[in-house]
Coordinates of C-alpha atoms in Angstrom, one line a residue:
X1 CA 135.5 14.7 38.8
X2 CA 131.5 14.3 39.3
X3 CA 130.6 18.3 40.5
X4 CA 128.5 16.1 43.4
X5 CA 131.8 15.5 45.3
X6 CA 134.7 17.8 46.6
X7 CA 138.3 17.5 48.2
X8 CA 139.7 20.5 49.5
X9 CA 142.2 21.1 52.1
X10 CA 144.7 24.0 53.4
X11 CA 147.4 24.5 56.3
X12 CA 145.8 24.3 59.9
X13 CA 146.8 27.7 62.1
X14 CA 147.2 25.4 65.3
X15 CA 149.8 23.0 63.1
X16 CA 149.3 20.0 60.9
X17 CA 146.9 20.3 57.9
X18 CA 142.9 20.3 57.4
X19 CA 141.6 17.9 54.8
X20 CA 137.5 18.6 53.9
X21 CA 135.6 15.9 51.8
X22 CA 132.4 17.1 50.7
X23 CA 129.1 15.8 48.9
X24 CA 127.0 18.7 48.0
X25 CA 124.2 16.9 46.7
X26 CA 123.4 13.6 48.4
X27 CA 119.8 12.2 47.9
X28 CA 118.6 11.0 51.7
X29 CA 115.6 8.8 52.0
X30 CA 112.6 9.4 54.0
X31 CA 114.2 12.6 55.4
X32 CA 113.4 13.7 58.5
X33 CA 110.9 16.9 58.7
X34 CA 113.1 18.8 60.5
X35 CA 116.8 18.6 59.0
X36 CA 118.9 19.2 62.5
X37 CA 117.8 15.6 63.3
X38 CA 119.5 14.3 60.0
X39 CA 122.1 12.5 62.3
X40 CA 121.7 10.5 65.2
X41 CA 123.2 11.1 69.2
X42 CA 126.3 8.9 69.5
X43 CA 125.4 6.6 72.2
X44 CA 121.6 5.5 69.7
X45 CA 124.0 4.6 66.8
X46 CA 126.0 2.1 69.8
X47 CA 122.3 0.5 69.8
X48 CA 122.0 0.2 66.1
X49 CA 122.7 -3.9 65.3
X50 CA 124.2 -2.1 62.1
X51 CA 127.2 -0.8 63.9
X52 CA 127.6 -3.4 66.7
X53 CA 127.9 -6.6 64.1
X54 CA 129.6 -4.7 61.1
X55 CA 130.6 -6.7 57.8
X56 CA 134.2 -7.3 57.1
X57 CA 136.1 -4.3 56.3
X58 CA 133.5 -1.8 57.9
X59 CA 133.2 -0.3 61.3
X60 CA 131.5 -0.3 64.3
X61 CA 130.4 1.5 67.4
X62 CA 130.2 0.7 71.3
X63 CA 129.2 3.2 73.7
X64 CA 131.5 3.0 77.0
X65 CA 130.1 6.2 78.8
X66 CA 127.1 9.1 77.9
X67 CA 127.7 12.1 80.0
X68 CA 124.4 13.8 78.3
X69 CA 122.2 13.4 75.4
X70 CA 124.3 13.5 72.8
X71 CA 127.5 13.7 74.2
X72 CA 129.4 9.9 74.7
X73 CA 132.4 8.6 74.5
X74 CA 132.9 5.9 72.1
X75 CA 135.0 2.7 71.4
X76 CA 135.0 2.1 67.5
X77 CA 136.9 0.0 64.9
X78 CA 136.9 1.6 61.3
X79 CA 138.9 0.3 58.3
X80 CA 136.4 0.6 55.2
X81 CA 138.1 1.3 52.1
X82 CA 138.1 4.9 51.6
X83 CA 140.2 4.7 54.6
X84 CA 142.5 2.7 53.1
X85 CA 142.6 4.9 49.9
X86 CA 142.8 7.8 52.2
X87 CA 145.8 6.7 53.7
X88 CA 147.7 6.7 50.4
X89 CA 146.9 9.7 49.5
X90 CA 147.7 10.9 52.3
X91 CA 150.2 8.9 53.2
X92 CA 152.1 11.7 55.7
X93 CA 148.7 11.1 58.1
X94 CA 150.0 7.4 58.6
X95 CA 149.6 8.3 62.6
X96 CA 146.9 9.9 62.7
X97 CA 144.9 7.7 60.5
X98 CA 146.2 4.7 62.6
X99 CA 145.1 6.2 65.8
X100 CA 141.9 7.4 64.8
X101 CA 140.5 5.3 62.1
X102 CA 142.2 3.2 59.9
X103 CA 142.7 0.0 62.7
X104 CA 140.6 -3.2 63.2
X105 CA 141.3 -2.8 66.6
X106 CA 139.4 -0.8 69.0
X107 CA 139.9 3.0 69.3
X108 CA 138.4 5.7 71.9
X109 CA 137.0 8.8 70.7
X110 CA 134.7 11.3 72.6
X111 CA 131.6 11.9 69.8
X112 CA 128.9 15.0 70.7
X113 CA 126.1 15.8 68.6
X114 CA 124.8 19.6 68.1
X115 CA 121.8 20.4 66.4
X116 CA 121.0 24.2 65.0
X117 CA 124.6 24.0 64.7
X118 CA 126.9 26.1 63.4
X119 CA 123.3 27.6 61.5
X120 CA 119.7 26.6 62.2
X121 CA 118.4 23.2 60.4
X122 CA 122.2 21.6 60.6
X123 CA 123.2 18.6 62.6
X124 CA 126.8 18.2 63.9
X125 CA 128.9 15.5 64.9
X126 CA 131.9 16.7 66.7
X127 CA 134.8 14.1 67.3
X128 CA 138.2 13.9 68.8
X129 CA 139.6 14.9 65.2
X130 CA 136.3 15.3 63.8
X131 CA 133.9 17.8 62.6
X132 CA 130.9 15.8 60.3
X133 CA 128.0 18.6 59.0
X134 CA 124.4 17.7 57.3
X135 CA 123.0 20.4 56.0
X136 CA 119.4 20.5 54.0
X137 CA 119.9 21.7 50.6
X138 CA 116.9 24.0 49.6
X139 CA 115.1 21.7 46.9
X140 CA 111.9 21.3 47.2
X141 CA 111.8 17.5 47.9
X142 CA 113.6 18.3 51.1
X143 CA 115.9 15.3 50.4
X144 CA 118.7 16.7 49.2
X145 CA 121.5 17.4 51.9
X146 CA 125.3 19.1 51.7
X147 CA 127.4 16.0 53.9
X148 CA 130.6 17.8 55.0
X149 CA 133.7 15.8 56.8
X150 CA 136.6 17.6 58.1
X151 CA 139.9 16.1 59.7
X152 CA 143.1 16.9 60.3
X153 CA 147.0 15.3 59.9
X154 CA 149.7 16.0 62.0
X155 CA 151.8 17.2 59.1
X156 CA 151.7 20.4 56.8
X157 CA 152.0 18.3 53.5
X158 CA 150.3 17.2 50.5
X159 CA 150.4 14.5 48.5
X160 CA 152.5 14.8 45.1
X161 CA 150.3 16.1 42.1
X162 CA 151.2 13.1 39.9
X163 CA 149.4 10.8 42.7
X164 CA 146.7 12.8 43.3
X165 CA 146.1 13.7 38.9
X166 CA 145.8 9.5 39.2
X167 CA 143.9 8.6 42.1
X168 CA 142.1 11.9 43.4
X169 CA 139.5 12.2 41.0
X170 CA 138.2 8.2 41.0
X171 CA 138.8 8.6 45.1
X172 CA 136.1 11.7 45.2
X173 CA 133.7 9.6 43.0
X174 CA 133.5 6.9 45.5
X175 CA 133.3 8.5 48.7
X176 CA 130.3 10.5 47.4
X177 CA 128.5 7.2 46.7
X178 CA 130.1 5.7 49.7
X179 CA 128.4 8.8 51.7
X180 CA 124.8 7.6 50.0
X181 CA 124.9 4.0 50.8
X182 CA 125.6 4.8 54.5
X183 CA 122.9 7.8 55.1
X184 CA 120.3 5.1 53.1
X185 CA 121.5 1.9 54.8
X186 CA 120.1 -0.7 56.2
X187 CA 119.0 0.8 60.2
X188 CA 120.0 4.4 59.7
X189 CA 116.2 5.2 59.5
X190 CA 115.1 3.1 62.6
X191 CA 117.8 5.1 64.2
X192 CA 116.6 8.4 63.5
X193 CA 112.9 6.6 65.2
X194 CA 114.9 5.4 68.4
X195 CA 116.6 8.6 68.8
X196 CA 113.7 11.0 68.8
X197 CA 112.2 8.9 71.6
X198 CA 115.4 7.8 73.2
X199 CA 114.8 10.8 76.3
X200 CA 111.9 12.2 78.2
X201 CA 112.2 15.9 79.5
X202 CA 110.6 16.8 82.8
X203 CA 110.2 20.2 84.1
X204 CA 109.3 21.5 87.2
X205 CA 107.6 25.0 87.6
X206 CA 108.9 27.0 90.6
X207 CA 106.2 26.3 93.4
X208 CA 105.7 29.1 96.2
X209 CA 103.0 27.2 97.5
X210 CA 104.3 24.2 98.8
X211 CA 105.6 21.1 97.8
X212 CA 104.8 19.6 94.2
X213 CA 101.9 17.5 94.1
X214 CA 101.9 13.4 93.5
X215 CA 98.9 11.1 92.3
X216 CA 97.3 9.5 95.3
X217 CA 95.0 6.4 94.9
X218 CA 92.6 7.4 97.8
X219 CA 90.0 10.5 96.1
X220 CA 88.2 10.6 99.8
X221 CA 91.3 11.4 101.6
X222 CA 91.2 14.7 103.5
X223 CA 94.6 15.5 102.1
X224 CA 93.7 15.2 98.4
X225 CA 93.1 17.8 95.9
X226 CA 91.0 16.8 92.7
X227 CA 92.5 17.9 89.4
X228 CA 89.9 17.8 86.3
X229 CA 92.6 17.8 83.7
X230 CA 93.9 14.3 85.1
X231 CA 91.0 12.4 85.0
X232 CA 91.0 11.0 81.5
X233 CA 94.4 10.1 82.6
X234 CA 92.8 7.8 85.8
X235 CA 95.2 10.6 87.6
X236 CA 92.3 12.9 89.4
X237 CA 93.4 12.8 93.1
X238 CA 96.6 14.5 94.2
X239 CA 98.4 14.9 97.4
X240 CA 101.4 16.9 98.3
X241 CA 104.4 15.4 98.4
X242 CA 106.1 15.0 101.6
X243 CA 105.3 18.7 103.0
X244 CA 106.9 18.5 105.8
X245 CA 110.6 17.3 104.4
X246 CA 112.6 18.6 103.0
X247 CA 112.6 17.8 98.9
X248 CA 114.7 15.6 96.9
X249 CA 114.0 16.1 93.2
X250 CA 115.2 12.4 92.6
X251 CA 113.0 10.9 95.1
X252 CA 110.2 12.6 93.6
X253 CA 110.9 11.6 90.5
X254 CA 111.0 7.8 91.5
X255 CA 107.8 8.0 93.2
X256 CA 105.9 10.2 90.7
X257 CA 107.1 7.6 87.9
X258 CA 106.0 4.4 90.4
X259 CA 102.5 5.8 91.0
X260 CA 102.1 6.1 87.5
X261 CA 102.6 2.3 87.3
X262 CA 106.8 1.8 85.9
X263 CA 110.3 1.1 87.7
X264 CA 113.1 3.6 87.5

């Protein structure tokens, strides 16, 4: 067994059993600076043409609903061959295999992203059945990551050690290559550039002296306030907004974003 690739697995306290897979040394291409964005929020790899027109025998992802940044549920089809493989081997986790991954047809699955998470530079996917961990590896390229998938079967057994002496070991070998070909495939890198600019945050400081103020497109106006630090953005005049209503933060919002020239 290559020492780049691990199987491990163990009785689950809530029932069933946990099986790990891990490659502890996977070279990534043009890693990101910071490693907690290694993977990408659910609902950007739904946009990836990768995942939405997959080859025969590989998988795919739709978005149906995001209820934050990094936080969807997801309709998905998976039946690549270490799935396949992984089903006789584990042959006990026919159910949950056919429920959760091992089916052309489509599947549901609620996907969230953490980042920093469970310790500081490591990116997260948690699933339905789920846990995937990227972790940076300290080398001093910075490409090397730890890829870490965990899952579990409904039942507390193993396979029998004359199938997994035959199998097990060639099995390892290819999901650790398998792991390489996706993390360096074709669109996982344009991902990574469409999810750090997928969301804008706004903030709002706490105003005790009236309303929050707006662009306005007449300077002379009575009303208007002249802000120096908005004039190499065209954006020197200022008014309040609506001071004597009472506010609506996305009302605001839609008429900040319109007087900066864009439709919400």
């Amino acid at each position: 067994i290559r020492p780049e690739a691990v199987l491990s697995h163990r009785s689950c306290p809530w029932g069933g059993h946990l099986i790990k897979m891990e490659a502890t040394n996977v070279f990534i291409q043009n890693a990101p600076a910071d490693p907690a964005n290694m993977l990408v929020r659910p609902e950007v790899r739904a946009l990836s043409p990768a995942y939405a027109n997959p080859k025969p025998a590989e998988y795919s992802w739709q978005c149906l609903e995001t209820y934050g940044p990094g936080n969807a549920l997801m309709e998905r089809t998976n039946c690549m061959w270490a799935i396949r493989l992984l089903s006789v081997l584990f042959g006990h986790s026919q159910c949950s295999t056919r429920e959760h991954f091992f089916e052309k047809t489509r599947t549901v699955t609620r996907l969230a992203l953490y980042r920093d998470f469970p310790e500081r530079g490591d990116s997260t996917y948690v699933g339905t059945e789920t846990i995937s961990i990227a972790r940076r590896l300290p080398h001093s390229s910075g490409s090397r990551y730890r890829l870490v998938f965990v899952f579990s079967t409904p039942e507390d057994n193993v396979p029998p050690r004359s199938l997994c002496d035959h199998h097990l070991p060639a099995f390892i070998d290819m999901f650790d290559q398998m792991l390489e070909r996706v993390v360096n495939g074709p669109g996982f890198l344009d991902m990574r550039g469409v999810d750090a600019k997928m969301y804008l945050v706004l903030s709002l400081r706490a105003f005790n002296r009236g309303p929050p103020m707006i662009p306005h497109n007449s300077p002379c106006s009575e009303e208007s306030f002249h802000i120096s630090v908005g004039e190499r953005l065209g954006l020197a005049s200022w008014i309040r907004f609506k001071p004597h209503e009472k506010f609506h933060m996305s009302e605001y919002l839609q008429c900040f974003v319109e007087r900066l020239g864009y439709q919400l």
